[in-house]
């Protein structure tokens, strides 16, 4: 149980392109979803927290107009990287949580490379 | 400032050689402490949740313990398939219960 699916797993695109990443909870309803960024050999850095039907809460230093988050249902959240540039290249990971006292379950991440 | 520190950064063991990983934390209010395993190119896989000092959880060769200042992940007689990065994360009582992750311990078990 507690499976989180993230798609796509790998994307390469040109600078200036917008990229959408999907995160789905497959066998539970996620009241809260989280988006992280991870650099090589480093730990996970929280970008934003989203609750179904509400606007996302962004961490300090994360541009909300750059990283658009939509949490339209209890099983789906999307992250759109708008007008991506090479410095946006990274490993993006989502997680989903059924309730406040439940653990976060993670997707397998999306490797984003901007040329 | 809320902080989570893991040690060592990297650990190399021979198969069967037991050891422990440490996670020390300084936070304003602890709701829970989580251990995850992360394989290269994958997302973290949930292992344990600990909520109060003195609590212990076990799963196969892994055992997690918690005190008021730190947590240990004990690995008994490890196998090569236990090689991975082990992440510790603290869940705050405030700020929507977000997780603060440590830097991780990269474990390598040689046959």
PDB file of C-alpha atoms in Angstrom:
ATOM      1  CA  UNK A   1       0.000   0.000   0.000  1.00  0.00           C
ATOM      2  CA  UNK A   2       0.805   3.741   0.048  1.00  0.00           C
ATOM      3  CA  UNK A   3       2.080   4.010  -3.507  1.00  0.00           C
ATOM      4  CA  UNK A   4       2.908   7.370  -5.048  1.00  0.00           C
ATOM      5  CA  UNK A   5       3.440   7.577  -8.790  1.00  0.00           C
ATOM      6  CA  UNK A   6       5.395  10.427 -10.377  1.00  0.00           C
ATOM      7  CA  UNK A   7       5.530  11.127 -14.096  1.00  0.00           C
ATOM      8  CA  UNK A   8       7.606  11.629 -16.141  1.00  0.00           C
ATOM      9  CA  UNK A   9      10.694  10.049 -14.620  1.00  0.00           C
ATOM     10  CA  UNK A  10      13.036  11.870 -16.996  1.00  0.00           C
ATOM     11  CA  UNK A  11      12.631  14.926 -19.184  1.00  0.00           C
ATOM     12  CA  UNK A  12      15.057  16.851 -21.357  1.00  0.00           C
ATOM     13  CA  UNK A  13      13.940  20.086 -22.953  1.00  0.00           C
ATOM     14  CA  UNK A  14      15.149  23.363 -24.359  1.00  0.00           C
ATOM     15  CA  UNK A  15      15.599  26.529 -22.352  1.00  0.00           C
ATOM     16  CA  UNK A  16      12.401  28.592 -22.204  1.00  0.00           C
ATOM     17  CA  UNK A  17      10.093  25.580 -22.270  1.00  0.00           C
ATOM     18  CA  UNK A  18       7.528  24.935 -19.545  1.00  0.00           C
ATOM     19  CA  UNK A  19       7.494  21.456 -18.029  1.00  0.00           C
ATOM     20  CA  UNK A  20       4.694  19.780 -16.074  1.00  0.00           C
ATOM     21  CA  UNK A  21       5.318  16.987 -13.562  1.00  0.00           C
ATOM     22  CA  UNK A  22       2.467  14.884 -12.177  1.00  0.00           C
ATOM     23  CA  UNK A  23       2.250  13.241  -8.766  1.00  0.00           C
ATOM     24  CA  UNK A  24      -0.493  10.733  -7.993  1.00  0.00           C
ATOM     25  CA  UNK A  25      -1.374   8.783  -4.875  1.00  0.00           C
ATOM     26  CA  UNK A  26      -2.570   5.447  -6.230  1.00  0.00           C
ATOM     27  CA  UNK A  27      -4.150   3.700  -3.264  1.00  0.00           C
ATOM     28  CA  UNK A  28      -4.946   6.426  -0.755  1.00  0.00           C
ATOM     29  CA  UNK A  29      -6.345   9.930  -0.640  1.00  0.00           C
ATOM     30  CA  UNK A  30      -3.687  12.538  -0.001  1.00  0.00           C
ATOM     31  CA  UNK A  31      -4.894  15.531   1.965  1.00  0.00           C
ATOM     32  CA  UNK A  32      -1.436  17.064   1.631  1.00  0.00           C
ATOM     33  CA  UNK A  33       1.242  16.757  -1.024  1.00  0.00           C
ATOM     34  CA  UNK A  34       4.766  18.099  -0.938  1.00  0.00           C
ATOM     35  CA  UNK A  35       7.301  19.018  -3.608  1.00  0.00           C
ATOM     36  CA  UNK A  36      11.042  18.698  -3.012  1.00  0.00           C
ATOM     37  CA  UNK A  37      14.179  19.401  -4.948  1.00  0.00           C
ATOM     38  CA  UNK A  38      17.352  17.368  -4.509  1.00  0.00           C
ATOM     39  CA  UNK A  39      20.845  18.206  -5.748  1.00  0.00           C
ATOM     40  CA  UNK A  40      23.510  15.499  -6.191  1.00  0.00           C
ATOM     41  CA  UNK A  41      24.821  14.140  -2.908  1.00  0.00           C
ATOM     42  CA  UNK A  42      22.522  16.454  -0.968  1.00  0.00           C
ATOM     43  CA  UNK A  43      19.362  15.942   1.009  1.00  0.00           C
ATOM     44  CA  UNK A  44      15.822  16.915   0.096  1.00  0.00           C
ATOM     45  CA  UNK A  45      14.889  20.579   0.174  1.00  0.00           C
ATOM     46  CA  UNK A  46      11.197  21.321   0.577  1.00  0.00           C
ATOM     47  CA  UNK A  47       9.875  23.661  -2.101  1.00  0.00           C
ATOM     48  CA  UNK A  48       6.188  23.835  -1.270  1.00  0.00           C
ATOM     49  CA  UNK A  49       3.284  22.222   0.535  1.00  0.00           C
ATOM     50  CA  UNK A  50      -0.106  21.864  -1.095  1.00  0.00           C
ATOM     51  CA  UNK A  51      -3.469  20.935   0.343  1.00  0.00           C
ATOM     52  CA  UNK A  52      -6.292  19.790  -1.889  1.00  0.00           C
ATOM     53  CA  UNK A  53      -8.360  22.723  -3.082  1.00  0.00           C
ATOM     54  CA  UNK A  54      -6.079  25.348  -1.534  1.00  0.00           C
ATOM     55  CA  UNK A  55      -3.214  27.473  -2.738  1.00  0.00           C
ATOM     56  CA  UNK A  56       0.219  26.009  -2.146  1.00  0.00           C
ATOM     57  CA  UNK A  57       2.475  27.315   0.604  1.00  0.00           C
ATOM     58  CA  UNK A  58       5.953  27.996  -0.722  1.00  0.00           C
ATOM     59  CA  UNK A  59       9.189  27.880   1.245  1.00  0.00           C
ATOM     60  CA  UNK A  60      11.294  30.985   1.535  1.00  0.00           C
ATOM     61  CA  UNK A  61      13.308  31.626  -1.599  1.00  0.00           C
ATOM     62  CA  UNK A  62      11.108  29.536  -3.905  1.00  0.00           C
ATOM     63  CA  UNK A  63       9.532  31.591  -6.702  1.00  0.00           C
ATOM     64  CA  UNK A  64       5.828  30.826  -6.818  1.00  0.00           C
ATOM     65  CA  UNK A  65       5.495  32.231 -10.352  1.00  0.00           C
ATOM     66  CA  UNK A  66       8.308  29.983 -11.490  1.00  0.00           C
ATOM     67  CA  UNK A  67       7.088  26.796  -9.867  1.00  0.00           C
ATOM     68  CA  UNK A  68       3.313  26.553 -10.259  1.00  0.00           C
ATOM     69  CA  UNK A  69       1.620  23.950  -8.087  1.00  0.00           C
ATOM     70  CA  UNK A  70      -1.919  22.676  -8.511  1.00  0.00           C
ATOM     71  CA  UNK A  71      -3.580  20.186  -6.173  1.00  0.00           C
ATOM     72  CA  UNK A  72      -6.931  19.743  -7.867  1.00  0.00           C
ATOM     73  CA  UNK A  73      -7.972  16.455  -6.296  1.00  0.00           C
ATOM     74  CA  UNK A  74      -7.146  14.189  -3.379  1.00  0.00           C
ATOM     75  CA  UNK A  75      -5.012  12.003  -5.625  1.00  0.00           C
ATOM     76  CA  UNK A  76      -3.271  14.408  -7.986  1.00  0.00           C
ATOM     77  CA  UNK A  77      -0.865  17.304  -7.675  1.00  0.00           C
ATOM     78  CA  UNK A  78       1.119  18.905 -10.495  1.00  0.00           C
ATOM     79  CA  UNK A  79       4.266  21.014 -10.547  1.00  0.00           C
ATOM     80  CA  UNK A  80       4.860  23.186 -13.595  1.00  0.00           C
ATOM     81  CA  UNK A  81       8.295  24.683 -14.072  1.00  0.00           C
ATOM     82  CA  UNK A  82       7.616  27.733 -16.218  1.00  0.00           C
ATOM     83  CA  UNK A  83      10.133  29.089 -18.731  1.00  0.00           C
ATOM     84  CA  UNK A  84      12.750  26.644 -17.517  1.00  0.00           C
ATOM     85  CA  UNK A  85      16.438  27.511 -17.685  1.00  0.00           C
ATOM     86  CA  UNK A  86      19.561  25.393 -17.142  1.00  0.00           C
ATOM     87  CA  UNK A  87      19.746  26.378 -13.470  1.00  0.00           C
ATOM     88  CA  UNK A  88      16.365  24.688 -12.970  1.00  0.00           C
ATOM     89  CA  UNK A  89      17.921  21.345 -13.878  1.00  0.00           C
ATOM     90  CA  UNK A  90      17.563  19.073 -10.860  1.00  0.00           C
ATOM     91  CA  UNK A  91      15.864  16.021  -9.372  1.00  0.00           C
ATOM     92  CA  UNK A  92      12.303  16.872  -8.320  1.00  0.00           C
ATOM     93  CA  UNK A  93      10.479  14.552  -5.912  1.00  0.00           C
ATOM     94  CA  UNK A  94       6.897  14.653  -4.694  1.00  0.00           C
ATOM     95  CA  UNK A  95       5.388  13.075  -1.617  1.00  0.00           C
ATOM     96  CA  UNK A  96       1.868  12.518  -0.372  1.00  0.00           C
ATOM     97  CA  UNK A  97       0.409  12.150   3.092  1.00  0.00           C
ATOM     98  CA  UNK A  98      -2.992  10.794   4.043  1.00  0.00           C
ATOM     99  CA  UNK A  99      -3.257  12.630   7.347  1.00  0.00           C
ATOM    100  CA  UNK A 100      -1.275  14.886   9.665  1.00  0.00           C
ATOM    101  CA  UNK A 101       0.004  11.960  11.745  1.00  0.00           C
ATOM    102  CA  UNK A 102       0.770   9.727   8.773  1.00  0.00           C
ATOM    103  CA  UNK A 103       4.193   9.388   7.110  1.00  0.00           C
ATOM    104  CA  UNK A 104       4.921  10.998   3.779  1.00  0.00           C
ATOM    105  CA  UNK A 105       5.247   8.522   0.915  1.00  0.00           C
ATOM    106  CA  UNK A 106       7.446   9.526  -1.966  1.00  0.00           C
ATOM    107  CA  UNK A 107       7.359   9.171  -5.713  1.00  0.00           C
ATOM    108  CA  UNK A 108      10.447   8.032  -7.615  1.00  0.00           C
ATOM    109  CA  UNK A 109      11.317  11.528  -8.729  1.00  0.00           C
ATOM    110  CA  UNK A 110      11.709  13.358 -12.033  1.00  0.00           C
ATOM    111  CA  UNK A 111      15.114  14.110 -13.479  1.00  0.00           C
ATOM    112  CA  UNK A 112      14.797  17.459 -15.276  1.00  0.00           C
ATOM    113  CA  UNK A 113      17.543  18.541 -17.667  1.00  0.00           C
ATOM    114  CA  UNK A 114      17.287  21.912 -19.382  1.00  0.00           C
ATOM    115  CA  UNK A 115      19.574  22.433 -22.367  1.00  0.00           C
TER     116      UNK A 115
ATOM    117  CA  UNK B   1      16.817  27.176  14.452  1.00  0.00           C
ATOM    118  CA  UNK B   2      15.438  23.725  13.673  1.00  0.00           C
ATOM    119  CA  UNK B   3      18.252  21.418  12.670  1.00  0.00           C
ATOM    120  CA  UNK B   4      18.851  17.741  11.913  1.00  0.00           C
ATOM    121  CA  UNK B   5      22.367  16.304  11.687  1.00  0.00           C
ATOM    122  CA  UNK B   6      23.276  12.801  10.595  1.00  0.00           C
ATOM    123  CA  UNK B   7      26.558  10.988  11.145  1.00  0.00           C
ATOM    124  CA  UNK B   8      28.627   9.575   9.694  1.00  0.00           C
ATOM    125  CA  UNK B   9      28.215  10.983   6.183  1.00  0.00           C
ATOM    126  CA  UNK B  10      29.398   7.687   4.727  1.00  0.00           C
ATOM    127  CA  UNK B  11      29.866   4.241   6.207  1.00  0.00           C
ATOM    128  CA  UNK B  12      31.526   1.223   4.671  1.00  0.00           C
ATOM    129  CA  UNK B  13      30.871  -2.160   6.235  1.00  0.00           C
ATOM    130  CA  UNK B  14      31.718  -5.735   5.477  1.00  0.00           C
ATOM    131  CA  UNK B  15      28.786  -8.089   5.122  1.00  0.00           C
ATOM    132  CA  UNK B  16      27.776  -9.213   8.621  1.00  0.00           C
ATOM    133  CA  UNK B  17      29.470  -6.288  10.372  1.00  0.00           C
ATOM    134  CA  UNK B  18      26.842  -4.604  12.565  1.00  0.00           C
ATOM    135  CA  UNK B  19      26.867  -0.848  13.142  1.00  0.00           C
ATOM    136  CA  UNK B  20      24.712   2.194  13.959  1.00  0.00           C
ATOM    137  CA  UNK B  21      23.778   5.419  12.207  1.00  0.00           C
ATOM    138  CA  UNK B  22      23.094   8.539  14.230  1.00  0.00           C
ATOM    139  CA  UNK B  23      20.546  11.331  13.795  1.00  0.00           C
ATOM    140  CA  UNK B  24      20.700  14.228  16.251  1.00  0.00           C
ATOM    141  CA  UNK B  25      18.109  16.987  16.227  1.00  0.00           C
ATOM    142  CA  UNK B  26      17.375  20.393  17.670  1.00  0.00           C
ATOM    143  CA  UNK B  27      13.811  21.474  17.018  1.00  0.00           C
ATOM    144  CA  UNK B  28      11.247  23.733  18.608  1.00  0.00           C
ATOM    145  CA  UNK B  29       8.611  21.035  18.818  1.00  0.00           C
ATOM    146  CA  UNK B  30       8.858  17.412  17.706  1.00  0.00           C
ATOM    147  CA  UNK B  31       5.796  15.631  16.381  1.00  0.00           C
ATOM    148  CA  UNK B  32       7.676  12.596  15.094  1.00  0.00           C
ATOM    149  CA  UNK B  33      10.939  11.315  13.666  1.00  0.00           C
ATOM    150  CA  UNK B  34      11.073   9.365  10.418  1.00  0.00           C
ATOM    151  CA  UNK B  35      13.667   7.109   8.848  1.00  0.00           C
ATOM    152  CA  UNK B  36      13.772   6.600   5.086  1.00  0.00           C
ATOM    153  CA  UNK B  37      15.952   4.617   2.726  1.00  0.00           C
ATOM    154  CA  UNK B  38      16.884   6.106  -0.643  1.00  0.00           C
ATOM    155  CA  UNK B  39      18.421   4.177  -3.525  1.00  0.00           C
ATOM    156  CA  UNK B  40      20.252   6.086  -6.298  1.00  0.00           C
ATOM    157  CA  UNK B  41      17.858   7.777  -8.716  1.00  0.00           C
ATOM    158  CA  UNK B  42      14.809   6.871  -6.630  1.00  0.00           C
ATOM    159  CA  UNK B  43      12.561   8.563  -4.120  1.00  0.00           C
ATOM    160  CA  UNK B  44      12.890   7.816  -0.392  1.00  0.00           C
ATOM    161  CA  UNK B  45      11.229   4.658   0.902  1.00  0.00           C
ATOM    162  CA  UNK B  46       9.524   4.894   4.304  1.00  0.00           C
ATOM    163  CA  UNK B  47      11.028   2.704   7.041  1.00  0.00           C
ATOM    164  CA  UNK B  48       9.945   3.851  10.521  1.00  0.00           C
ATOM    165  CA  UNK B  49       8.155   6.508  12.531  1.00  0.00           C
ATOM    166  CA  UNK B  50       9.075   7.184  16.160  1.00  0.00           C
ATOM    167  CA  UNK B  51       7.030   9.522  18.335  1.00  0.00           C
ATOM    168  CA  UNK B  52       8.364   9.436  21.885  1.00  0.00           C
ATOM    169  CA  UNK B  53      11.632   8.930  23.754  1.00  0.00           C
ATOM    170  CA  UNK B  54      12.259   5.287  24.540  1.00  0.00           C
ATOM    171  CA  UNK B  55      10.292   4.047  21.551  1.00  0.00           C
ATOM    172  CA  UNK B  56      11.838   1.331  19.366  1.00  0.00           C
ATOM    173  CA  UNK B  57      10.802  -0.096  15.985  1.00  0.00           C
ATOM    174  CA  UNK B  58      12.237  -3.099  14.127  1.00  0.00           C
ATOM    175  CA  UNK B  59      12.104  -4.337  10.552  1.00  0.00           C
ATOM    176  CA  UNK B  60      14.258  -7.250   9.428  1.00  0.00           C
ATOM    177  CA  UNK B  61      17.903  -6.247  10.101  1.00  0.00           C
ATOM    178  CA  UNK B  62      17.011  -2.659  11.047  1.00  0.00           C
ATOM    179  CA  UNK B  63      16.108  -1.277  14.454  1.00  0.00           C
ATOM    180  CA  UNK B  64      15.362   2.384  15.177  1.00  0.00           C
ATOM    181  CA  UNK B  65      15.464   3.971  18.617  1.00  0.00           C
ATOM    182  CA  UNK B  66      14.652   7.463  19.887  1.00  0.00           C
ATOM    183  CA  UNK B  67      15.816   9.654  22.763  1.00  0.00           C
ATOM    184  CA  UNK B  68      15.005  13.291  23.488  1.00  0.00           C
ATOM    185  CA  UNK B  69      17.970  14.490  21.441  1.00  0.00           C
ATOM    186  CA  UNK B  70      18.784  11.793  18.904  1.00  0.00           C
ATOM    187  CA  UNK B  71      17.793   8.651  17.092  1.00  0.00           C
ATOM    188  CA  UNK B  72      19.839   5.631  16.112  1.00  0.00           C
ATOM    189  CA  UNK B  73      19.344   3.225  13.246  1.00  0.00           C
ATOM    190  CA  UNK B  74      21.013  -0.046  14.158  1.00  0.00           C
ATOM    191  CA  UNK B  75      21.882  -2.445  11.342  1.00  0.00           C
ATOM    192  CA  UNK B  76      22.494  -6.016  12.433  1.00  0.00           C
ATOM    193  CA  UNK B  77      24.502  -8.364  10.192  1.00  0.00           C
ATOM    194  CA  UNK B  78      24.010  -6.191   7.078  1.00  0.00           C
ATOM    195  CA  UNK B  79      23.891  -7.606   3.562  1.00  0.00           C
ATOM    196  CA  UNK B  80      24.997  -5.947   0.301  1.00  0.00           C
ATOM    197  CA  UNK B  81      21.346  -5.209  -0.512  1.00  0.00           C
ATOM    198  CA  UNK B  82      21.211  -2.914   2.520  1.00  0.00           C
ATOM    199  CA  UNK B  83      23.518  -0.510   0.678  1.00  0.00           C
ATOM    200  CA  UNK B  84      21.673   2.801   0.237  1.00  0.00           C
ATOM    201  CA  UNK B  85      21.463   6.299   1.668  1.00  0.00           C
ATOM    202  CA  UNK B  86      19.539   6.425   4.927  1.00  0.00           C
ATOM    203  CA  UNK B  87      17.700   9.659   5.643  1.00  0.00           C
ATOM    204  CA  UNK B  88      16.409  10.900   8.967  1.00  0.00           C
ATOM    205  CA  UNK B  89      13.636  13.506   9.042  1.00  0.00           C
ATOM    206  CA  UNK B  90      11.956  15.367  11.857  1.00  0.00           C
ATOM    207  CA  UNK B  91       8.329  16.399  11.657  1.00  0.00           C
ATOM    208  CA  UNK B  92       7.551  19.681  13.377  1.00  0.00           C
ATOM    209  CA  UNK B  93       4.464  20.322  15.482  1.00  0.00           C
ATOM    210  CA  UNK B  94       4.123  23.680  13.745  1.00  0.00           C
ATOM    211  CA  UNK B  95       4.426  24.826  10.107  1.00  0.00           C
ATOM    212  CA  UNK B  96       1.936  22.302   8.812  1.00  0.00           C
ATOM    213  CA  UNK B  97       3.946  19.375  10.107  1.00  0.00           C
ATOM    214  CA  UNK B  98       6.571  19.642   7.416  1.00  0.00           C
ATOM    215  CA  UNK B  99       9.658  17.422   7.460  1.00  0.00           C
ATOM    216  CA  UNK B 100      13.190  18.657   7.977  1.00  0.00           C
ATOM    217  CA  UNK B 101      15.687  16.194   6.539  1.00  0.00           C
ATOM    218  CA  UNK B 102      19.218  15.442   7.610  1.00  0.00           C
ATOM    219  CA  UNK B 103      21.969  15.128   5.028  1.00  0.00           C
ATOM    220  CA  UNK B 104      21.822  11.368   5.043  1.00  0.00           C
ATOM    221  CA  UNK B 105      24.297   8.548   5.659  1.00  0.00           C
ATOM    222  CA  UNK B 106      25.516   6.694   2.584  1.00  0.00           C
ATOM    223  CA  UNK B 107      25.910   3.053   3.573  1.00  0.00           C
ATOM    224  CA  UNK B 108      27.957   0.621   1.512  1.00  0.00           C
ATOM    225  CA  UNK B 109      28.043  -3.073   2.466  1.00  0.00           C
ATOM    226  CA  UNK B 110      30.684  -5.168   0.742  1.00  0.00           C
ATOM    227  CA  UNK B 111      30.379  -8.946   0.379  1.00  0.00           C
TER     228      UNK B 111
END
